[in-house]
mmCIF file of C-alpha atoms in Angstrom:
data_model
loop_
_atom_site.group_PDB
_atom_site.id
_atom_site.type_symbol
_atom_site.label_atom_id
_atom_site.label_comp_id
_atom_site.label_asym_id
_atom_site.label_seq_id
_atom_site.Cartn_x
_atom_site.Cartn_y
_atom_site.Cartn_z
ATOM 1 C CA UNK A 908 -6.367 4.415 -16.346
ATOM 2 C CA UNK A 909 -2.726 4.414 -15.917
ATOM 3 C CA UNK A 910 -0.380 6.521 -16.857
ATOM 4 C CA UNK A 911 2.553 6.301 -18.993
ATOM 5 C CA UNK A 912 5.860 5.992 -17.734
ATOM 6 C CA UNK A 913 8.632 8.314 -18.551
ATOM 7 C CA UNK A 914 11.737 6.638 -20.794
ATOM 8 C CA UNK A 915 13.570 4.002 -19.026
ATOM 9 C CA UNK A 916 17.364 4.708 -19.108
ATOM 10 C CA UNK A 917 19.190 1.839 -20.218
ATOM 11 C CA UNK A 918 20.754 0.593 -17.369
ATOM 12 C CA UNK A 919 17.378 0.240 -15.904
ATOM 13 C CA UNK A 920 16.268 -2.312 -18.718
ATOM 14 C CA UNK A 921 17.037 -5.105 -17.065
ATOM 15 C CA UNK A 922 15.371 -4.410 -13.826
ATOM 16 C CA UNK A 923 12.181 -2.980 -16.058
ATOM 17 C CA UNK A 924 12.317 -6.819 -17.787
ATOM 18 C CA UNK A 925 12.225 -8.396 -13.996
ATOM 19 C CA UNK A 926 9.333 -6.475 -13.059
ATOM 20 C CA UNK A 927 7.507 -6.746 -15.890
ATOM 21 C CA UNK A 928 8.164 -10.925 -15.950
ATOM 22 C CA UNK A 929 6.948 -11.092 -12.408
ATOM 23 C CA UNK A 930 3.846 -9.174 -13.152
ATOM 24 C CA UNK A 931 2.790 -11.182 -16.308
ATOM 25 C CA UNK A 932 3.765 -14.102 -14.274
ATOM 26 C CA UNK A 933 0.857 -12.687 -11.418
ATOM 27 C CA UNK A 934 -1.499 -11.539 -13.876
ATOM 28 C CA UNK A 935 -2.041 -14.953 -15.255
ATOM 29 C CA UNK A 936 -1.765 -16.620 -12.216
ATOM 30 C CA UNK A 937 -4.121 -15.120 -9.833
ATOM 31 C CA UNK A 938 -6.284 -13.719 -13.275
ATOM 32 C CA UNK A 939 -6.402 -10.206 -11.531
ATOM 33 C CA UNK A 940 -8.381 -7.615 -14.444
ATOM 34 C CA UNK A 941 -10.115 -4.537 -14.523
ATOM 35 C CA UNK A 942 -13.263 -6.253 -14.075
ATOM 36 C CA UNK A 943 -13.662 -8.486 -11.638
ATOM 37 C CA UNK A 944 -12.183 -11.984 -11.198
ATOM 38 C CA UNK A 945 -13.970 -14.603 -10.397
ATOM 39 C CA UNK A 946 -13.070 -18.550 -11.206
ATOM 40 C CA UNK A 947 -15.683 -20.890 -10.448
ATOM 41 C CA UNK A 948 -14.674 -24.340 -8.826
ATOM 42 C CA UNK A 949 -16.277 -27.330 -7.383
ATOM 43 C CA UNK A 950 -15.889 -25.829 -3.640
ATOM 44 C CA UNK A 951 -17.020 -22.205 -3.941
ATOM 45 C CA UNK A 952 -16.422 -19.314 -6.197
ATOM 46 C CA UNK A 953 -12.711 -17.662 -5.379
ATOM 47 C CA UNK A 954 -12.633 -14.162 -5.912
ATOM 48 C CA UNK A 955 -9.164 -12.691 -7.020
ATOM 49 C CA UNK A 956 -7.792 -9.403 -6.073
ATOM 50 C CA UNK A 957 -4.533 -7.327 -6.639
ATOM 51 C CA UNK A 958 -3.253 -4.965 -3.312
ATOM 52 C CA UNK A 959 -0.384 -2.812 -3.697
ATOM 53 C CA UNK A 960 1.686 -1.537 -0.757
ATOM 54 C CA UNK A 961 3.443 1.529 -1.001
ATOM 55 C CA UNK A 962 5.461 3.565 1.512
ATOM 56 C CA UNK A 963 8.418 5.410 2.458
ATOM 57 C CA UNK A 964 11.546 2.719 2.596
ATOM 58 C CA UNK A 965 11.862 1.304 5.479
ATOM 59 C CA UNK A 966 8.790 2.517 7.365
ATOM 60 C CA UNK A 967 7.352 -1.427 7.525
ATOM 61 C CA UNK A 968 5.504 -2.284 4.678
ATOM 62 C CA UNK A 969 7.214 -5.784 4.015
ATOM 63 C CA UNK A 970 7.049 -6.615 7.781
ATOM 64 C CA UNK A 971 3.178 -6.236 7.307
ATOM 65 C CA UNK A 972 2.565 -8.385 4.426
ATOM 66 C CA UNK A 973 4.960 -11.165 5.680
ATOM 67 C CA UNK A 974 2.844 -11.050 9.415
ATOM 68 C CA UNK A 975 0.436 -11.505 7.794
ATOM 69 C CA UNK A 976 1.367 -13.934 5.346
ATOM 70 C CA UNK A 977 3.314 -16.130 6.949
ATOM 71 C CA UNK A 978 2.269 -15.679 10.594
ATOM 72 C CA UNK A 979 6.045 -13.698 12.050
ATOM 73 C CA UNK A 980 7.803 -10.841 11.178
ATOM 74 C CA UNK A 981 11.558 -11.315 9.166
ATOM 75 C CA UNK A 982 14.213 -11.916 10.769
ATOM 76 C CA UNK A 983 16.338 -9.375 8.812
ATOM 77 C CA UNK A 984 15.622 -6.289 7.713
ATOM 78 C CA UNK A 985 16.330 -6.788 3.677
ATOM 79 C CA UNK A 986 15.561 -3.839 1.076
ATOM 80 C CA UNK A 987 12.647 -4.473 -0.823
ATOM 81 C CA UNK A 988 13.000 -3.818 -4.712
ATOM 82 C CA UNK A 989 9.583 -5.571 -6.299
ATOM 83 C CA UNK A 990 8.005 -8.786 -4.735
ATOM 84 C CA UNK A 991 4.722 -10.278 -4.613
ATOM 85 C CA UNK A 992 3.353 -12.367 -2.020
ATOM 86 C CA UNK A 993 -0.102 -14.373 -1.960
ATOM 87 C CA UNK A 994 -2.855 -15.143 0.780
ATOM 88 C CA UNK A 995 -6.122 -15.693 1.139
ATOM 89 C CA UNK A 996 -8.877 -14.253 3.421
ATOM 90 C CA UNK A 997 -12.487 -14.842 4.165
ATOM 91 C CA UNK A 998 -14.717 -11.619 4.430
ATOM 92 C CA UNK A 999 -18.213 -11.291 4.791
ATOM 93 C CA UNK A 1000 -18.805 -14.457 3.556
ATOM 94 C CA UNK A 1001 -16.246 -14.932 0.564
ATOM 95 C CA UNK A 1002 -13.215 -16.524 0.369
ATOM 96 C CA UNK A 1003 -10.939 -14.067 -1.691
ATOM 97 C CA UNK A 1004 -7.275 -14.861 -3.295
ATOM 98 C CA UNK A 1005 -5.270 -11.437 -2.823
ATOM 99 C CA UNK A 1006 -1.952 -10.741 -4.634
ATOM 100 C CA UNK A 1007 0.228 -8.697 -2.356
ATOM 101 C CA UNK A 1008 2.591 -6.275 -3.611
ATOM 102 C CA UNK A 1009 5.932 -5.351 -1.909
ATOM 103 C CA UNK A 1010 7.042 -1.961 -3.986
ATOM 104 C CA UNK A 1011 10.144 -0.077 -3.100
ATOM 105 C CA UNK A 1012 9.898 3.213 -1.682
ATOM 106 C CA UNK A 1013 12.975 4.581 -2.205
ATOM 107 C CA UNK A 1014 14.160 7.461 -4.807
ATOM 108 C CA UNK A 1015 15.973 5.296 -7.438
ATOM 109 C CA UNK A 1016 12.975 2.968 -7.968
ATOM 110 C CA UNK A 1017 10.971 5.548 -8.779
ATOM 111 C CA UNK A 1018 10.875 5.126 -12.595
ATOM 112 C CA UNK A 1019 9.912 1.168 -11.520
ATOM 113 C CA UNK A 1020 7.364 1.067 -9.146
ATOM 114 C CA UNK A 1021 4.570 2.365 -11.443
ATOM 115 C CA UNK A 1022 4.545 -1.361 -13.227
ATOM 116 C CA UNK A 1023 3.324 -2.635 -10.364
ATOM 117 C CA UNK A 1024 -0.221 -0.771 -10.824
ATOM 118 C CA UNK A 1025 -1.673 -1.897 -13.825
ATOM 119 C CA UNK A 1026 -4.842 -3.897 -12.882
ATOM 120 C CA UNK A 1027 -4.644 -2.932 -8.713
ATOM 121 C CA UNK A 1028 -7.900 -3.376 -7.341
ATOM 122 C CA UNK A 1029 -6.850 -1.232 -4.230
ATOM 123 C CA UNK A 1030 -3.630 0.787 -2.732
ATOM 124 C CA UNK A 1031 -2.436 0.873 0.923
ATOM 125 C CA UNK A 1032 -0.328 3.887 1.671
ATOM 126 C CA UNK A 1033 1.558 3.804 4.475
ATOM 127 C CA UNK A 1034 3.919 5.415 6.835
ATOM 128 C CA UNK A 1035 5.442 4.410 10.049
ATOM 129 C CA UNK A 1036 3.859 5.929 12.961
ATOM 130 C CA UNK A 1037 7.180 6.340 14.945
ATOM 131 C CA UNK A 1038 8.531 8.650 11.922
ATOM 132 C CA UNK A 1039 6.690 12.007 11.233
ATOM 133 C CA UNK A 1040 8.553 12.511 8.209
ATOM 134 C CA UNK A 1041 6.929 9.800 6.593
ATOM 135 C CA UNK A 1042 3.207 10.713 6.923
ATOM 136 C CA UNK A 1043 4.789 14.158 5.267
ATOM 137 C CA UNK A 1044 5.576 12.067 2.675
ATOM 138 C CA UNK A 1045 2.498 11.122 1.962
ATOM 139 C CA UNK A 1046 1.193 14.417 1.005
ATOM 140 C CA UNK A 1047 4.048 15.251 -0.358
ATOM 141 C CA UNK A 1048 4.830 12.299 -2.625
ATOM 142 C CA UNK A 1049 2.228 9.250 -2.694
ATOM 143 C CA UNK A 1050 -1.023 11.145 -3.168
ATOM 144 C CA UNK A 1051 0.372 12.712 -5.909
ATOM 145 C CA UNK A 1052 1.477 9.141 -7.115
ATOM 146 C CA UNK A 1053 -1.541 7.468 -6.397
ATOM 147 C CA UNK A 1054 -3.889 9.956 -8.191
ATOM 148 C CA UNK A 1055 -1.805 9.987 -11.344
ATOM 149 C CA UNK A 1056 -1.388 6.293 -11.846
ATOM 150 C CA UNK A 1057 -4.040 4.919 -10.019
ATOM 151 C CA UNK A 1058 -6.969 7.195 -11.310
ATOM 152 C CA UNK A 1059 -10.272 6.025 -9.744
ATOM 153 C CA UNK A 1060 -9.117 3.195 -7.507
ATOM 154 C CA UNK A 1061 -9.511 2.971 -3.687
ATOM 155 C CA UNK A 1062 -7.244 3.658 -1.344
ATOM 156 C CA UNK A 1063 -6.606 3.521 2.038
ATOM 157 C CA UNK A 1064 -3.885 5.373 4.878
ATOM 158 C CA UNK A 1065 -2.216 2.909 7.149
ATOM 159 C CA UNK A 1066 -0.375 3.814 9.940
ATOM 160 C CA UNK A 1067 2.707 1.035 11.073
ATOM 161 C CA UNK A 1068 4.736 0.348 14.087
ATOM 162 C CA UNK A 1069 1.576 1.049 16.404
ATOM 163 C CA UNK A 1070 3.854 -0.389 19.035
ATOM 164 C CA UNK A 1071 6.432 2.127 19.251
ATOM 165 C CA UNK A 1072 4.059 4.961 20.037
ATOM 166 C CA UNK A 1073 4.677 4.745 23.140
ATOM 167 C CA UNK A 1074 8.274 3.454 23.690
ATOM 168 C CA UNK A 1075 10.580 5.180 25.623
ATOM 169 C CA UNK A 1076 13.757 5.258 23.196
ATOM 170 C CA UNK A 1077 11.060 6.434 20.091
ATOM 171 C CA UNK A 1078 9.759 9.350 22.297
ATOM 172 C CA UNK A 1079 13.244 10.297 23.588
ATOM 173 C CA UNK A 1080 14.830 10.324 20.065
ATOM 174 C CA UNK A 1081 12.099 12.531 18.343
ATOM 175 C CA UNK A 1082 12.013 14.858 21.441
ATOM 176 C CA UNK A 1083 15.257 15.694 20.485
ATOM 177 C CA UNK A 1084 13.956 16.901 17.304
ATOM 178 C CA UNK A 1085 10.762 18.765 18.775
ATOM 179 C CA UNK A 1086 8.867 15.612 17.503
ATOM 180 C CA UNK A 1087 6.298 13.360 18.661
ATOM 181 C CA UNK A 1088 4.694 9.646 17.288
ATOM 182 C CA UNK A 1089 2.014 9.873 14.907
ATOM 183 C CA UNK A 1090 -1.317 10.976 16.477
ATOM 184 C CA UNK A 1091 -4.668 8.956 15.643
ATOM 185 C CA UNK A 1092 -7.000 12.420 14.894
ATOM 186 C CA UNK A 1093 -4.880 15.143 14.905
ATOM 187 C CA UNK A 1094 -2.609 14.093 12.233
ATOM 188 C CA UNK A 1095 -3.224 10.919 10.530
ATOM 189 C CA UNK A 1096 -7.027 11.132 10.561
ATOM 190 C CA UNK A 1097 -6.760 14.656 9.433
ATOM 191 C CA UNK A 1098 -4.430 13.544 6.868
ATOM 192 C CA UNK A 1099 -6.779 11.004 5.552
ATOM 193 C CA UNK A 1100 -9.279 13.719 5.108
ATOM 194 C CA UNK A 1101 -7.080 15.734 3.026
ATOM 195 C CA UNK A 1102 -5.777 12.921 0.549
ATOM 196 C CA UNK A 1103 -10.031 11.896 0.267
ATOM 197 C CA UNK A 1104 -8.632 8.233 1.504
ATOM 198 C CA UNK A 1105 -11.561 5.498 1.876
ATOM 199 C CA UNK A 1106 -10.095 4.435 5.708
ATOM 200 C CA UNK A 1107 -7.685 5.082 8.230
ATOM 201 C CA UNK A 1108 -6.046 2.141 9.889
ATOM 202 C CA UNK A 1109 -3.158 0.922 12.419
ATOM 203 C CA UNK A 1110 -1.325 -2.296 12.916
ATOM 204 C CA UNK A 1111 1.602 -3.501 14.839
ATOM 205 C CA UNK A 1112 3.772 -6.504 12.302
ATOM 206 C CA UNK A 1113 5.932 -6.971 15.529
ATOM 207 C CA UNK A 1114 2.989 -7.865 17.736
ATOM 208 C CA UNK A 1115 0.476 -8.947 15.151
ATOM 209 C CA UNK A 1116 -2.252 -6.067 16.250
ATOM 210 C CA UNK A 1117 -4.169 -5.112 14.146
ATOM 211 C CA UNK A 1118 -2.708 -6.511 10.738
ATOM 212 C CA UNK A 1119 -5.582 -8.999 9.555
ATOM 213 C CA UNK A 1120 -7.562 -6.069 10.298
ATOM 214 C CA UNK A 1121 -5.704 -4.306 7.581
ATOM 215 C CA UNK A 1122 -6.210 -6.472 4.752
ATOM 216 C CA UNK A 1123 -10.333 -7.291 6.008
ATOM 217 C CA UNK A 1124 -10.434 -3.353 5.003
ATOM 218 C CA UNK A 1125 -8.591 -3.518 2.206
ATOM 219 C CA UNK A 1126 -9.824 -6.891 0.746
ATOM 220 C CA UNK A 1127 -13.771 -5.292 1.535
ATOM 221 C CA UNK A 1128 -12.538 -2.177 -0.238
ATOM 222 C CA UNK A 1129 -11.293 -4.286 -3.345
ATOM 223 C CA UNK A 1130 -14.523 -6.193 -3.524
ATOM 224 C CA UNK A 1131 -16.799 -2.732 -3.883
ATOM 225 C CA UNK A 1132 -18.293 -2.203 -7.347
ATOM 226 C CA UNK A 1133 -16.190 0.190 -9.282
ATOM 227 C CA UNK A 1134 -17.853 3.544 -8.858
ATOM 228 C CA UNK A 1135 -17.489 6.048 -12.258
ATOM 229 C CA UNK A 1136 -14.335 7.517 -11.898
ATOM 230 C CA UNK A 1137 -14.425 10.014 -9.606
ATOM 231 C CA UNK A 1138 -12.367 13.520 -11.004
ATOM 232 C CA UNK A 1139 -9.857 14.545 -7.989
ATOM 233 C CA UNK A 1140 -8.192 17.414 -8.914
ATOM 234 C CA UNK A 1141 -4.597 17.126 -7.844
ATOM 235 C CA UNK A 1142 -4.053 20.378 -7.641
ATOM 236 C CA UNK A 1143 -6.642 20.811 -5.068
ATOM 237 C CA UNK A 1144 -5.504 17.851 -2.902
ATOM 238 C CA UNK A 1145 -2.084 19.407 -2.957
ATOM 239 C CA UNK A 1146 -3.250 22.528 -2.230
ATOM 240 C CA UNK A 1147 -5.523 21.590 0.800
ATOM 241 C CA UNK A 1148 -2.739 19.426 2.086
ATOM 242 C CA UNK A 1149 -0.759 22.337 2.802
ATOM 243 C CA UNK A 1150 -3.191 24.570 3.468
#
C-alpha cells in the first residue's frame, strides 16, 4: 500500500511532472509490479526488481549505486534530486535486472521523494558511518517514512563510508563534539533491532568493500515471496527507538 501524498504546492508541479515521467518511463521499461516480474527470453528468464535508496543528503548514497554501477566513485560531489540507475546481478543462480533509485534526502524534497515508492520491491536506508547524526536520523525520520509509505516491504540498514571509521581527521573532528564513528553492535546493530530491519550491512564506495555485497542482500531480499503484510505499529517502533 502506499500512501497518499499531501497537496503539491504549485511551484512544485513541475518537479512532481519530472518525477513522475521518469518513473512511468522505469515502470515500463524494466516492467517492475507488485507481483513479480519475470520476462521470459531465449537465454534465461530475467527477473526485474525495483531498489530504492534513501538517506540523509550527503551521507553517500549516490557514491554507492554509481560503485557499483559503473565500477568508480564520481568525481564530484553533485546533489541528488531523483535519478535512476540500472544493473544487473547474478544471485543464487538468477540473473536479476534491478532499477536503482537515487532519492534526495534533503528537507525540501520531502513532498517528492514518496513517488519514487510505488511498486519498490525493497528499501535500503542508510546513513554514513562517519556521521552519528545520521543513524539518529533514521529513527527519527526514515522509519517513520518507510513504514507509512512502504507498508509491508523489506528493508534493510546500511551503514556507508566504512573507510573513515578509522581515519584520523574523522575521529579528531567528532572528538571535538564528544563523538565517535558508527559502532557495528552497539549502535547500528542495535538500531536495526529497533526499526525490525531484515539486515545490517557496511560498504566502503571509495574502496569498493563491501558494495556488491550490498545489493546480493538486497537483490536476495527483493526476490523473497511477499509475506502477508506484517502490522508494525509505528507508534511502538518510535517508542522503542527512544526508549
Amino acid at each position: 500500500m502506499v500512501a497518499e501524498l499531501e497537496e503539491v504546492p504549485p511551484s512544485d508541479v513541475a518537479a512532481v511532472e519530472r518525477v513522475k515521467g521518469v518513473f512511468d518511463f522505469y515502470k515500463r521499461r524494466a516492467s517492475v509490479n507488485s507481483k513479480d516480474a519475470v520476462v521470459t527470453s531465449p537465454k534465461s528468464p530475467e527477473i526485474s526488481r525495483k531498489i530504492v535508496v534513501i538517506g540523509d543528503g550527503v551521507v553517500g548514497k549516490t557514491p554507492l549505486i554509481i560503485r557499483f554501477c559503473k565500477g568508480r566513485v564520481p568525481e564530484m560531489n553533485v546533489p541528488t534530486t531523483f535519478e535512476v540507475h540500472t544493473a544487473d546481478i547474478e544471485v543464487d543462480g538468477k540473473h536479476v535486472d534491478l532499477a536503482l533509485w537515487d532519492t534526495s534526502g534533503e528537507e525540501m524534497n520531502d513532498r517528492l521523494r514518496p513517488l519514487s515508492y510505488p511498486n519498490s520491491h525493497v528499501i535500503l536506508i542508510c546513513f554514513d558511518i562517519s556521521y552519528p547524526n545520521s543513524l539518529d536520523s533514521v529513527q527519527e525520520k526514515w522509519i517513520s517514512e518507510v513504514l507509512y509509505f512502504c507498508e509491508g516491504l523489506p528493508y534493510l540498514l546500511i551503514g556507508l563510508k566504512k573507510d573513515l571509521r578509522d581515519d584520523p581527521d574523522v575521529l579528531r573532528s567528532l572528538a571535538v563534539m564528544q563523538q565517535h564513528p558508527v559502532t557495528w553492535e552497539e549502535q547500528a546493530e542495535e538500531v536495526r533491532r529497533k526499526i525490525e530491519a531484515l539486515e545490517y550491512l557496511e560498504c566502503s564506495a571509495k574502496t569498493g568493500e563491501g558494495v556488491r555485497e550490498v545489493f546480493e542482500h538486497a537483490a536476495r531480499a527483493a526476490l523473497l515471496p511477499r509475506a502477508k503484510k506484517k502490522k508494525r505499529s509505528l507508534r511502538r517502533l518510535i517508542g522503542r527507538t527512544f526508549s
